[in-house]
Structures are given as structure tokens and as C-alpha cells.
Short mmCIF file of C-alpha atoms and ligand atoms in Angstrom, two decimals:
data_model
loop_
_atom_site.label_atom_id
_atom_site.label_comp_id
_atom_site.label_asym_id
_atom_site.label_seq_id
_atom_site.Cartn_x
_atom_site.Cartn_y
_atom_site.Cartn_z
CA UNK A 1 -27.97 16.41 6.07
CA UNK A 2 -24.86 18.22 7.54
CA UNK A 3 -22.03 17.02 5.43
CA UNK A 4 -18.33 17.84 6.29
CA UNK A 5 -15.57 17.28 3.57
CA UNK A 6 -12.23 17.22 4.73
CA UNK A 7 -9.30 17.22 2.37
CA UNK A 8 -5.98 18.46 1.55
CA UNK A 9 -6.91 19.87 -1.61
CA UNK A 10 -9.98 21.90 -2.83
CA UNK A 11 -10.24 23.76 -6.08
CA UNK A 12 -9.76 26.81 -6.17
CA UNK A 13 -8.22 27.30 -2.88
CA UNK A 14 -5.32 24.61 -3.48
CA UNK A 15 -4.81 22.12 -6.26
CA UNK A 16 -2.28 19.61 -7.10
CA UNK A 17 -4.44 17.24 -9.03
CA UNK A 18 -7.99 15.50 -9.40
CA UNK A 19 -8.43 15.49 -5.57
CA UNK A 20 -8.83 19.38 -5.70
CA UNK A 21 -11.35 19.16 -8.47
CA UNK A 22 -13.66 16.66 -6.83
CA UNK A 23 -13.66 18.49 -3.35
CA UNK A 24 -14.23 21.79 -5.04
CA UNK A 25 -17.14 20.26 -7.11
CA UNK A 26 -18.88 17.48 -5.17
CA UNK A 27 -19.91 19.69 -2.29
CA UNK A 28 -21.51 22.23 -4.45
CA UNK A 29 -23.61 19.66 -6.09
CA UNK A 30 -24.66 18.42 -2.76
CA UNK A 31 -25.61 21.82 -1.48
CA UNK A 32 -27.50 22.24 -4.74
CA UNK A 33 -29.41 19.12 -3.74
CA UNK A 34 -30.42 20.75 -0.55
CA UNK A 35 -27.79 19.51 1.99
CA UNK A 36 -25.64 21.60 4.45
CA UNK A 37 -22.11 21.21 3.05
CA UNK A 38 -18.86 22.49 4.69
CA UNK A 39 -15.40 21.85 3.22
CA UNK A 40 -12.24 22.06 5.58
CA UNK A 41 -8.71 22.27 3.97
CA UNK A 42 -5.36 23.65 5.41
CA UNK A 43 -4.64 27.44 5.15
CA UNK A 44 -1.68 27.38 2.67
CA UNK A 45 -0.21 30.55 1.19
CA UNK A 46 -2.02 30.48 -2.30
CA UNK A 47 -2.95 33.06 -4.78
CA UNK A 48 -6.91 32.15 -3.51
CA UNK A 49 -5.87 32.75 0.02
CA UNK A 50 -4.29 36.01 -0.82
CA UNK A 51 -7.20 37.30 -3.03
CA UNK A 52 -10.04 36.59 -1.03
CA UNK A 53 -11.60 37.74 2.33
CA UNK A 54 -12.08 35.41 5.38
CA UNK A 55 -13.38 35.78 8.86
CA UNK A 56 -11.92 34.03 11.95
CA UNK A 57 -14.68 31.74 13.58
CA UNK A 58 -12.82 29.93 15.89
CA UNK A 59 -9.22 29.50 17.47
CA UNK A 60 -7.30 27.24 19.80
CA UNK A 61 -4.12 25.36 20.13
CA UNK A 62 -3.21 22.06 18.75
CA UNK A 63 -0.75 20.01 20.93
CA UNK A 64 1.57 17.36 19.45
CA UNK A 65 3.27 15.78 22.62
CA UNK A 66 5.23 18.76 23.79
CA UNK A 67 4.59 21.01 20.63
CA UNK A 68 1.98 23.58 20.64
CA UNK A 69 0.79 24.97 17.52
CA UNK A 70 -1.95 27.87 17.91
CA UNK A 71 -4.36 27.78 15.16
CA UNK A 72 -7.49 29.56 13.75
CA UNK A 73 -10.61 28.46 11.70
CA UNK A 74 -11.17 30.88 8.77
CA UNK A 75 -14.33 31.08 6.82
CA UNK A 76 -14.65 32.41 3.36
CA UNK A 77 -16.92 35.25 3.70
CA UNK A 78 -19.09 35.21 0.30
CA UNK A 79 -19.85 31.46 0.14
CA UNK A 80 -19.27 32.29 -3.82
CA UNK A 81 -18.00 28.58 -4.24
CA UNK A 82 -21.30 27.15 -3.76
CA UNK A 83 -20.39 25.42 -0.34
CA UNK A 84 -18.82 26.89 2.92
CA UNK A 85 -15.07 26.84 2.72
CA UNK A 86 -13.17 26.67 6.12
CA UNK A 87 -9.42 27.11 6.24
CA UNK A 88 -7.43 25.71 9.21
CA UNK A 89 -4.82 28.19 9.81
CA UNK A 90 -1.75 26.91 11.36
CA UNK A 91 0.87 29.60 10.34
CA UNK A 92 3.98 27.44 11.47
CA UNK A 93 2.95 24.54 9.48
CA UNK A 94 0.90 25.57 6.51
CA UNK A 95 1.86 29.18 5.67
CA UNK A 96 4.05 27.98 2.61
CA UNK A 97 3.11 27.83 -1.16
CA UNK A 98 3.06 24.07 -1.50
CA UNK A 99 0.66 21.62 -0.63
CA UNK A 100 2.92 18.55 -0.27
CA UNK A 101 6.42 17.33 0.05
CA UNK A 102 7.71 19.29 3.13
CA UNK A 103 9.89 17.33 5.70
CA UNK A 104 7.27 17.67 8.37
CA UNK A 105 4.21 16.51 6.37
CA UNK A 106 3.10 14.01 9.08
CA UNK A 107 3.11 16.90 11.69
CA UNK A 108 1.33 19.18 9.23
CA UNK A 109 -1.68 16.63 8.40
CA UNK A 110 -2.09 15.16 11.81
CA UNK A 111 -2.38 18.92 13.22
CA UNK A 112 -4.50 19.69 10.64
CA UNK A 113 -6.81 16.81 11.46
CA UNK A 114 -6.88 17.44 15.42
CA UNK A 115 -7.56 21.13 14.75
CA UNK A 116 -10.61 20.32 12.43
CA UNK A 117 -12.01 17.97 15.05
CA UNK A 118 -11.26 20.31 17.87
CA UNK A 119 -13.27 22.93 16.09
CA UNK A 120 -16.25 20.58 15.17
CA UNK A 121 -16.55 19.39 18.78
CA UNK A 122 -16.85 23.19 20.00
CA UNK A 123 -19.70 23.85 17.32
CA UNK A 124 -23.42 23.62 18.48
CA UNK A 125 -24.42 21.22 15.96
CA UNK A 126 -23.16 17.69 15.29
CA UNK A 127 -22.66 16.98 11.76
CA UNK A 128 -24.51 13.92 10.24
CA UNK A 129 -21.34 12.89 8.01
CA UNK A 130 -17.81 13.42 7.78
CA UNK A 131 -16.24 12.49 4.50
CA UNK A 132 -12.56 12.17 4.51
CA UNK A 133 -10.51 12.02 1.47
CA UNK A 134 -7.40 10.21 0.99
CA UNK A 135 -4.53 9.38 3.72
CA UNK A 136 -4.16 13.24 4.85
CA UNK A 137 -7.40 13.06 6.69
CA UNK A 138 -7.35 9.24 7.44
CA UNK A 139 -6.76 9.42 11.13
CA UNK A 140 -10.20 11.22 11.50
CA UNK A 141 -12.53 8.09 11.69
CA UNK A 142 -10.25 6.54 14.21
CA UNK A 143 -10.00 9.69 16.51
CA UNK A 144 -13.70 10.25 16.43
CA UNK A 145 -14.46 6.62 17.45
CA UNK A 146 -11.80 6.23 19.98
CA UNK A 147 -10.02 9.46 21.20
CA UNK A 148 -11.53 10.24 24.61
CA UNK A 149 -11.45 14.13 23.60
CA UNK A 150 -13.93 13.44 20.88
CA UNK A 151 -16.41 11.40 22.91
CA UNK A 152 -19.25 13.97 22.02
CA UNK A 153 -19.19 13.11 18.41
CA UNK A 154 -18.30 9.53 18.62
CA UNK A 155 -21.25 8.48 16.73
CA UNK A 156 -20.76 10.58 13.74
CA UNK A 157 -20.72 8.57 10.55
CA UNK A 158 -17.54 8.73 8.59
CA UNK A 159 -16.54 7.95 4.99
CA UNK A 160 -13.23 7.66 3.37
CA UNK A 161 -12.90 8.23 -0.48
CA UNK A 162 -9.84 6.95 -2.01
CA UNK A 163 -8.49 9.22 -4.71
CA UNK A 164 -5.27 7.31 -4.70
CA UNK A 165 -4.56 4.21 -2.73
CA UNK A 166 -0.76 4.32 -3.59
CA UNK A 167 0.00 6.98 -1.17
CA UNK A 168 -0.76 6.06 2.42
CA UNK A 169 1.09 8.46 4.67
CA UNK A 170 2.62 5.92 7.10
CA UNK A 171 4.98 7.15 9.91
CA UNK A 172 6.39 5.23 12.74
CA UNK A 173 4.95 4.42 16.29
CA UNK A 174 7.52 6.89 17.83
CA UNK A 175 5.10 9.58 16.92
CA UNK A 176 2.03 7.59 18.42
CA UNK A 177 1.79 10.49 21.08
CA UNK A 178 0.72 12.79 18.65
CA UNK A 179 -2.69 10.98 18.48
CA UNK A 180 -5.10 12.41 21.53
CA UNK A 181 -5.45 9.64 24.16
CA UNK A 182 -7.58 6.59 23.55
CA UNK A 183 -7.83 3.21 25.09
CA UNK A 184 -4.75 1.16 23.96
CA UNK A 185 -6.97 -1.60 23.38
CA UNK A 186 -7.84 0.27 20.02
CA UNK A 187 -4.14 0.37 18.87
CA UNK A 188 -4.64 -2.34 16.33
CA UNK A 189 -6.83 -0.18 14.06
CA UNK A 190 -3.32 1.99 13.80
CA UNK A 191 -1.34 -0.55 12.81
CA UNK A 192 -0.40 -1.83 9.19
CA UNK A 193 3.09 -3.55 8.89
CA UNK A 194 4.33 -2.17 12.16
CA UNK A 195 3.56 1.33 11.14
CA UNK A 196 0.67 3.89 11.63
CA UNK A 197 -0.89 3.76 8.16
CA UNK A 198 -3.34 6.49 8.04
CA UNK A 199 -5.14 5.15 4.86
CA UNK A 200 -5.40 1.76 6.43
CA UNK A 201 -6.62 3.42 9.65
CA UNK A 202 -9.44 5.13 7.79
CA UNK A 203 -10.37 1.86 5.75
CA UNK A 204 -10.61 0.02 9.02
CA UNK A 205 -12.36 2.61 11.06
CA UNK A 206 -14.88 4.43 8.45
CA UNK A 207 -18.16 3.39 8.08
CA UNK A 208 -17.90 3.56 4.27
CA UNK A 209 -15.06 3.31 1.74
CA UNK A 210 -15.50 4.73 -1.45
CA UNK A 211 -13.19 4.67 -4.45
CA UNK A 212 -13.55 7.09 -7.43
CA UNK A 213 -14.55 4.54 -9.94
CA UNK A 214 -15.93 0.95 -9.94
CA UNK A 215 -12.89 -0.46 -11.85
CA UNK A 216 -10.32 1.06 -9.21
CA UNK A 217 -12.38 -0.63 -6.52
CA UNK A 218 -11.63 -4.03 -8.38
CA UNK A 219 -8.10 -3.19 -8.82
CA UNK A 220 -7.12 -2.18 -5.34
CA UNK A 221 -8.16 -5.78 -4.30
CA UNK A 222 -5.13 -7.01 -6.17
CA UNK A 223 -2.79 -4.09 -6.35
CA UNK A 224 -2.63 -1.53 -3.72
CA UNK A 225 0.75 -0.98 -2.28
CA UNK A 226 0.41 -3.65 0.47
CA UNK A 227 -3.15 -2.91 1.55
CA UNK A 228 -4.87 -5.42 -0.97
CA UNK A 229 -5.83 -7.96 1.95
CA UNK A 230 -7.29 -4.92 3.80
CA UNK A 231 -9.29 -3.94 0.88
CA UNK A 232 -10.80 -7.12 0.33
CA UNK A 233 -11.96 -7.69 3.85
CA UNK A 234 -14.08 -4.49 3.80
CA UNK A 235 -15.65 -5.18 0.29
CA UNK A 236 -19.15 -5.13 1.86
CA UNK A 237 -18.89 -1.67 2.88
CA UNK A 238 -17.00 -0.35 -0.22
CA UNK A 239 -18.42 1.07 -3.37
CA UNK A 240 -16.90 2.67 -6.43
CA UNK A 241 -18.51 5.71 -7.59
CA UNK A 242 -17.28 7.26 -10.84
CA UNK A 243 -16.27 10.95 -10.46
CA UNK A 244 -18.23 13.63 -12.25
CA UNK A 245 -16.84 16.86 -13.68
CA UNK A 246 -17.89 20.29 -12.53
CA UNK A 247 -19.61 21.45 -15.84
CA UNK A 248 -19.50 25.14 -14.68
CA UNK A 249 -15.86 25.31 -14.45
CA UNK A 250 -15.40 22.94 -17.46
CA UNK A 251 -17.59 24.34 -20.18
CA UNK A 252 -16.29 25.27 -23.50
CA UNK A 253 -19.32 27.49 -24.42
CA UNK A 254 -18.32 29.92 -21.39
CA UNK A 255 -14.73 29.10 -20.65
CA UNK A 256 -13.02 32.45 -20.14
CA UNK A 257 -9.63 30.93 -20.28
CA UNK A 258 -9.71 29.69 -23.92
CA UNK A 259 -9.09 31.59 -27.23
CA UNK A 260 -12.63 31.00 -28.58
CA UNK A 261 -15.54 29.48 -26.75
CA UNK A 262 -17.59 26.93 -28.70
CA UNK A 263 -20.74 24.44 -28.48
CA UNK A 264 -21.29 21.04 -29.85
CA UNK A 265 -22.62 23.05 -33.00
CA UNK A 266 -19.71 25.17 -33.48
CA UNK A 267 -16.95 22.88 -32.22
CA UNK A 268 -15.05 22.69 -35.53
CA UNK A 269 -14.18 26.15 -35.95
CA UNK A 270 -14.07 26.81 -32.24
CA UNK A 271 -11.54 23.96 -31.80
CA UNK A 272 -9.49 25.17 -34.78
CA UNK A 273 -9.18 28.55 -33.40
CA UNK A 274 -7.86 27.27 -30.24
CA UNK A 275 -5.62 24.85 -31.91
CA UNK A 276 -4.03 27.87 -33.86
CA UNK A 277 -3.48 30.04 -30.52
CA UNK A 278 -1.84 26.92 -29.02
CA UNK A 279 0.27 26.48 -32.30
CA UNK A 280 1.18 30.12 -32.32
CA UNK A 281 2.59 29.96 -28.65
CA UNK A 282 4.21 26.74 -28.90
CA UNK A 283 5.37 27.10 -32.49
CA UNK A 284 3.57 24.08 -33.92
CA UNK A 285 1.81 23.47 -37.20
CA UNK A 286 -1.97 24.06 -37.10
CA UNK A 287 -2.59 21.94 -40.22
CA UNK A 288 -1.18 18.72 -38.51
CA UNK A 289 -3.13 16.52 -35.70
CA UNK A 290 -2.04 18.07 -32.16
CA UNK A 291 -1.54 15.18 -29.61
CA UNK A 292 -1.20 16.52 -26.03
CA UNK A 293 -0.47 15.10 -22.57
CA UNK A 294 -1.47 17.16 -19.23
CA UNK A 295 -0.46 15.65 -15.97
CA UNK A 296 1.90 14.64 -13.41
CA UNK A 297 5.12 13.28 -14.87
CA UNK A 298 5.30 10.08 -12.87
CA UNK A 299 5.49 6.30 -13.73
CA UNK A 300 2.10 5.99 -12.50
CA UNK A 301 0.81 8.20 -15.12
CA UNK A 302 3.04 6.58 -17.99
CA UNK A 303 5.11 9.74 -17.74
CA UNK A 304 8.34 7.64 -18.10
CA UNK A 305 7.08 6.32 -21.46
CA UNK A 306 6.55 9.70 -22.92
CA UNK A 307 10.10 10.85 -24.25
CA UNK A 308 10.64 7.69 -26.27
CA UNK A 309 7.15 7.46 -27.35
CA UNK A 310 7.15 10.89 -28.63
CA UNK A 311 10.60 10.67 -30.17
CA UNK A 312 9.23 7.52 -32.09
CA UNK A 313 6.02 8.80 -33.06
CA UNK A 314 7.64 12.01 -34.32
CA UNK A 315 10.53 10.08 -36.30
CA UNK A 316 7.98 7.78 -37.95
CA UNK A 317 5.51 10.51 -38.67
CA UNK A 318 7.80 13.33 -38.87
CA UNK A 319 5.73 16.30 -40.19
CA UNK A 320 2.59 14.32 -39.66
CA UNK A 321 1.78 15.25 -36.04
CA UNK A 322 2.48 17.87 -33.36
CA UNK A 323 3.15 16.47 -29.52
CA UNK A 324 2.58 18.95 -26.77
CA UNK A 325 3.39 18.29 -23.11
CA UNK A 326 2.02 20.07 -20.07
CA UNK A 327 3.21 18.57 -16.78
CA UNK A 328 5.71 18.58 -13.98
CA UNK A 329 6.99 15.83 -11.59
CA UNK A 330 10.02 13.40 -11.99
CA UNK A 331 13.12 15.76 -12.90
CA UNK A 332 14.55 12.94 -15.00
CA UNK A 333 11.42 12.90 -17.15
CA UNK A 334 11.14 16.42 -17.10
CA UNK A 335 14.64 17.01 -18.52
CA UNK A 336 14.18 14.17 -21.24
CA UNK A 337 10.85 15.76 -22.29
CA UNK A 338 12.44 19.28 -22.42
CA UNK A 339 15.46 18.08 -24.44
CA UNK A 340 13.23 16.85 -27.03
CA UNK A 341 12.35 20.36 -28.13
CA UNK A 342 15.43 20.96 -30.00
CA UNK A 343 15.37 17.67 -31.87
CA UNK A 344 11.70 18.21 -33.21
CA UNK A 345 11.21 21.83 -33.38
CA UNK A 346 8.02 22.83 -35.02
CA UNK A 347 6.37 19.66 -34.34
CA UNK A 348 6.88 19.18 -30.40
CA UNK A 349 7.20 21.56 -27.46
CA UNK A 350 6.87 21.05 -23.78
CA UNK A 351 5.76 23.20 -20.59
CA UNK A 352 7.42 21.96 -17.75
CA UNK A 353 5.42 23.07 -14.85
CA UNK A 354 1.82 23.76 -13.57
CA UNK A 355 -0.67 26.20 -15.25
CA UNK A 356 -4.29 25.67 -14.82
CA UNK A 357 -5.18 28.39 -17.68
CA UNK A 358 -2.85 26.44 -20.35
CA UNK A 359 -4.57 23.20 -19.35
CA UNK A 360 -7.89 24.43 -20.52
CA UNK A 361 -6.70 25.97 -23.60
CA UNK A 362 -4.87 22.75 -24.39
CA UNK A 363 -8.23 20.70 -23.82
CA UNK A 364 -9.77 22.96 -26.18
CA UNK A 365 -7.39 23.20 -28.84
CA UNK A 366 -6.00 19.62 -29.17
CA UNK A 367 -7.11 16.87 -31.49
CA UNK A 368 -6.06 13.87 -29.24
CA UNK A 369 -5.11 13.48 -25.49
CA UNK A 370 -2.64 11.03 -24.31
CA UNK A 371 -3.16 8.90 -21.05
CA UNK A 372 -1.03 6.01 -20.96
CA UNK A 373 -1.26 5.51 -17.22
CA UNK A 374 -0.39 2.59 -15.28
CA UNK A 375 -2.71 3.40 -12.62
CA UNK A 376 -5.68 5.95 -12.84
CA UNK A 377 -8.02 5.80 -10.15
CA UNK A 378 -10.57 7.77 -11.90
CA UNK A 379 -8.77 10.26 -14.38
CA UNK A 380 -10.53 13.66 -15.04
CA UNK A 381 -8.46 14.52 -18.06
CA UNK A 382 -10.43 12.26 -20.11
CA UNK A 383 -13.60 13.51 -19.19
CA UNK A 384 -12.69 17.19 -19.66
CA UNK A 385 -11.25 16.25 -23.13
CA UNK A 386 -14.63 14.78 -24.06
CA UNK A 387 -16.58 17.90 -23.02
CA UNK A 388 -14.09 20.08 -25.14
CA UNK A 389 -14.17 17.84 -28.28
CA UNK A 390 -10.76 16.14 -27.83
CA UNK A 391 -10.26 12.27 -28.33
CA UNK A 392 -8.70 10.48 -25.33
CA UNK A 393 -5.96 7.85 -26.13
CA UNK A 394 -6.01 5.85 -23.03
CA UNK A 395 -4.59 2.62 -21.40
CA UNK A 396 -7.20 0.40 -20.53
CA UNK A 397 -7.16 0.70 -16.49
CA UNK A 398 -9.18 2.12 -13.56
CA UNK A 399 -11.60 4.97 -14.57
CA UNK A 400 -10.37 5.12 -18.07
CA UNK A 401 -11.74 1.64 -18.47
CA UNK A 402 -15.05 2.88 -17.09
CA UNK A 403 -15.18 6.07 -19.37
CA UNK A 404 -13.58 5.51 -22.76
CA UNK A 405 -14.70 2.79 -25.33
CA UNK A 406 -12.31 2.15 -28.45
CA UNK A 407 -13.79 3.83 -31.57
CA UNK A 408 -13.39 0.29 -33.16
CA UNK A 409 -16.18 -0.67 -31.14
CA UNK A 410 -18.36 2.46 -31.93
CA UNK A 411 -16.93 4.17 -28.80
CA UNK A 412 -15.61 7.65 -27.75
CA UNK A 413 -11.86 7.14 -27.88
CA UNK A 414 -8.76 5.13 -28.62
CA UNK A 415 -7.62 2.37 -26.24
CA UNK A 416 -4.73 0.16 -25.85
CA UNK A 417 -3.98 -2.52 -23.16
CA UNK A 418 -0.09 -2.08 -22.32
CA UNK A 419 1.60 0.78 -20.64
CA UNK A 420 4.15 0.45 -23.30
CA UNK A 421 6.19 2.75 -26.09
CA UNK A 422 4.75 0.51 -28.58
CA UNK A 423 1.19 0.53 -27.51
CA UNK A 424 1.12 4.41 -27.50
CA UNK A 425 2.97 4.83 -30.83
CA UNK A 426 0.33 2.28 -32.31
CA UNK A 427 -2.44 4.25 -30.86
CA UNK A 428 -0.97 7.44 -32.38
CA UNK A 429 -0.78 5.63 -35.75
CA UNK A 430 -4.57 4.82 -35.36
CA UNK A 431 -5.45 8.41 -34.57
CA UNK A 432 -3.75 9.86 -37.44
CA UNK A 433 -5.52 7.50 -39.70
CA UNK A 434 -8.70 8.54 -37.89
CA UNK A 435 -7.94 12.31 -38.36
CA UNK A 436 -7.77 11.99 -42.23
CA UNK A 437 -11.08 10.82 -42.40
CA UNK A 438 -13.06 13.82 -41.27
CA UNK A 439 -16.30 12.37 -41.17
CA UNK A 440 -15.42 9.55 -38.42
CA UNK A 441 -13.33 12.18 -36.65
CA UNK A 442 -16.15 14.72 -36.28
CA UNK A 443 -18.63 11.99 -35.39
CA UNK A 444 -16.42 10.78 -32.49
CA UNK A 445 -15.67 14.23 -31.24
CA UNK A 446 -19.41 15.06 -31.23
CA UNK A 447 -20.30 11.77 -29.64
CA UNK A 448 -17.68 12.80 -26.68
CA UNK A 449 -19.11 16.23 -26.17
CA UNK A 450 -22.54 14.81 -25.80
CA UNK A 451 -21.87 12.46 -23.02
CA UNK A 452 -23.24 13.51 -19.56
CA UNK A 453 -20.34 13.07 -16.82
CA UNK A 454 -21.90 16.06 -14.62
CA UNK A 455 -21.88 15.58 -10.72
CA UNK A 456 -25.77 15.96 -10.43
CA UNK A 457 -26.29 12.28 -11.13
CA UNK A 458 -23.19 11.10 -9.23
CA UNK A 459 -23.93 13.23 -5.97
CA UNK A 460 -26.80 11.00 -5.34
CA UNK A 461 -24.72 7.96 -5.16
CA UNK A 462 -22.93 9.61 -2.28
CA UNK A 463 -26.06 10.57 -0.51
CA UNK A 464 -27.41 7.13 -0.61
CA UNK A 465 -24.14 5.81 0.85
CA UNK A 466 -24.56 8.42 3.72
CA UNK A 467 -28.06 7.56 4.38
CA UNK A 468 -27.17 3.83 4.54
CA UNK A 469 -24.29 4.36 6.98
CA UNK A 470 -26.77 6.63 9.11
CA UNK A 471 -29.50 4.07 9.13
CA UNK A 472 -27.12 1.30 10.15
CA UNK A 473 -27.18 0.87 13.96
CA UNK A 474 -23.53 0.09 14.56
CA UNK A 475 -20.72 1.58 16.48
P1 ADP B 501 -4.17 13.16 -10.62
O1 ADP B 501 -5.21 13.53 -9.72
O2 ADP B 501 -3.81 11.63 -10.37
O3 ADP B 501 -3.24 14.06 -10.72
P2 ADP B 501 -6.45 13.50 -12.53
O4 ADP B 501 -6.93 13.08 -13.86
O5 ADP B 501 -7.71 13.05 -11.31
O6 ADP B 501 -5.17 13.13 -12.08
O7 ADP B 501 -6.62 15.04 -12.40
C1 ADP B 501 -5.65 15.75 -12.93
C2 ADP B 501 -6.00 17.30 -12.81
O8 ADP B 501 -4.96 18.05 -12.50
C3 ADP B 501 -6.89 17.88 -13.91
O9 ADP B 501 -7.57 18.67 -13.64
C4 ADP B 501 -5.49 18.29 -14.68
O10 ADP B 501 -6.18 19.10 -15.72
C5 ADP B 501 -4.80 18.94 -13.70
N1 ADP B 501 -3.41 19.17 -13.95
C6 ADP B 501 -2.58 18.03 -13.81
N2 ADP B 501 -1.37 18.51 -14.15
C7 ADP B 501 -1.54 19.94 -14.54
C8 ADP B 501 -0.46 20.80 -15.01
N3 ADP B 501 0.76 20.62 -15.03
N4 ADP B 501 -1.02 22.10 -15.26
C9 ADP B 501 -2.09 22.34 -15.11
N5 ADP B 501 -3.34 21.35 -14.82
C10 ADP B 501 -2.75 19.79 -14.32
#
């Protein structure tokens, strides 16, 4: 099967969150399973772009109405990622350091999608599957089916994978002319609440819809920023597939980003060394349990609860615990978390920003990871934590519900029901109790390390869906 993954992020080329990890791993395992797999992302000005070699395999012009953007398709030369990586270079729109949050994001991602399809129709072979990821690539299933320009590939099967349904990429019908010409009788596919909603478009037009966990599929039927009814109506072509993790990148026995590597046999000593390193860097106390948070500091992740929960847990348990935060996002939350450094010196610290290397050290050196998310389509942090012998403390939602069971039920973590300061602090207190009981503490850490969340198993579920939609004889 020839499979294209089209996405705004792909690790290690460009990463903001879990989308990058998935698009950097799933294709690798699909390739290992014998398929031809190609990943297409925009060519941002990132470290990976600067440090690697590419060859130009195609060029052309994208037209958005009267605007004309020259583009090139660059192929990574060595295929060292385990799949073919292609970058869509549109200098005017993507030669910038960040992935998102520019005023012209609509133009950037519409142009990216058009350039990608322009290139695909010019190739000799026609792909079997185009797997789109999130709203940035949501117009593709529509354009393939209905834009005259892409008639050559109109039968290609498409899937949309939803990593986060809260973001939908809406824009006004005043920009309708950006989309390559189609019969206006199909315009309804673009419309959701009088706007062009790329995520809704993909859900309507793709042959299959997948979400990144089974529970998240249930949740978006009741809470999806206005798309609930739509998700309900496409249940028969939808499936929730729990993400895997890339066990080659996330391997405590070989990880070059941590202070000391360790296995399930040596985790006690290995984790302690990593904890000591973290405590040295952040002036914390290595004899006390270390609770960490890694992630985007937004309400969706329960980021707004962290300042108060940290302050309360540290004052209730002062001298008993350490808390370490790695994250960035809402400036108000960032400021509150940074301010706590002065109040709880020696037991609390925060690194406000993004740091991949530090994230590995934190997974390796922490005792517990906090994930008080309000919404968590899958969540990868808890799976990385398990693999690194760190016990997840999670709110029961989405993928967290699918992967973490409370230790009171013989499970692998600590769970609470509410996204509230009280629930977080209560869970921290339970964790402190567990930490003191070394036998139970180690048993749970070991249990987590032994769980198989690898992509090998999961990637087959995607292939089954692809086969299903290829076999179905529909338009
Ligand atoms: P989401 O995609 O919603 O942000 P996920 O749990 O799916 O959440 O994935 C988050 C990924 O991003 C993980 O690999 C996590 O380690 C990483 N990450 C998030 N914030 C940071 C940060 N500030 N520094 C380093 N890595 C981060």
C-alpha cells in the first residue's frame, strides 16, 4: 500500500505536541510492516531543517486568488527517519521558526494543502491512502473529491485522524476563492455554522475518521466545540485507536538525553541518579518525592489549576515533596508558576519554555507525573512516564481513562475524577503515602515499565481501516 501522511507537525522536523510524536512514529512502523510510507509537512525554519540535507523533487506555484506563492517539494536525502519525509517549501509563508500562531495561518495551511495535492497529481503513481491529521489538512478530502483540478486522484481513499477536536481552523466564506474550483452544488460540505470549518469538512468528506483513543471518540459525541452532532452522524465510519509510543525514541535503556540509562532490572538506581541530576539543576531535595508536570500550559491541560494546587500541596506537605514544572502557554499561568519559585525555594521550580531534552530527563528522574487534564484526546506523557518508571497521576478523561488504572484497583497509576485543585492535592497526598511504602511503590513502577504501548500492535489497526475503505465501493 502507498500511504501519505499529511500533517502540520512531525518529530523531529517540527514539534509542538503529541501530533508530532505520532506522525514521526506511526509511519515508521507502517513502513516496517511493508508499506510505502511518505510524510509531508511544511518547511519551517527549524533546527532539523538547518542540520539536514534535502533534494528538490518538484516545484510549482500555489495560487490563492490573485496571490501567487512559488513552492518546492524537498525530500530528506537519507531516509534515516524510517520513512520518506517531504517538506513543502513556501518561503513567504513557512520560512519562520514557529509552527502556528501567525496572522496568516489560514493562508499558510490552505497553500500547504494545495501545494501538496499539486505535487501528488504530478507523480507517476496514485497513492492508495491519504491520511490527514487535524484541521490543518482538513480540506484535502474535499479537494480530492470535488476540485476539478484533482480529478486524477478523485478515487483516492482518505482518512482524517483527530488528535484534538477543540481546534477546527474556521475561516470565513470571503476566502472561499482560495479553494480550487469545484461544482457549487458541493458547497455544503464546506459549511459549518456559516463558516468554512476544515475539521468539519474532513469529517464529512473523508472515508474514515479516527480519534487517538476510544474514550475520546465517545467524548467528542458530547463535547466537541460545536461539532458533537456531526461526530454523532459519522459514527459508522469512525474508530478510536489508542496511540502508541515510539519505543526507539523513548527507551530508558538507550536514551542519550538522560543522566543514566536504566532497565526494568536497574530502574531503582537509574531513576535515583536521574532524580539527583534534576535536583542539582533545579535546586530540589533528592530525598523527597518529585512530582512533575510537562505540557502546554492551558486550561485544557488543567494548567490553570497548577499554581494553586502546587502552592497548597507544598504548604500542606512543606518539606515533604518537590514539584517541578516544564511548560509554556497561557502567559498568566506562566507568570503564576514562575512566581511560586520564590515562595517555595528548595522544593519547587519551573522551567517556562519548551525543551525536548529536559523532558526526557524529567520522565526519567521524576517519581510522579501530574496530568490533571480537562480534555486529553490520548495523552502521550502518561505512556512515556510508565516506560520510564514514573507513576502517572491523572484525571479520568479521554486516553488517560484508557491507559491508567488507579493503584487501589491494582492498577498502574493514581486517578481522580474532577479537574479541581482539591482532587489534585488529594491525589498528591495519596502519592506521598505510596512513596513511603517502598514495596508497593516499586511494584507499581515495575508494572508500568512492563506495559507494551508500542506502535507495532497499533499500526495494524490503521491498516485494517485503510483496507476497509479501499474495499468499499463508494464515491
Ligand atoms: P498535546 O499534543 O495535547 O500537547 P500529548 O500528551 O499528546 O499532548 O503530547 C505532548 C508531547 O509534547 C509530549 O511528547 C511531551 O513530552 C511534549 N511536551 C509538551 N510540552 C513540552 C515542553 N514544554 N518541553 C518539552 N516537551 C514538551
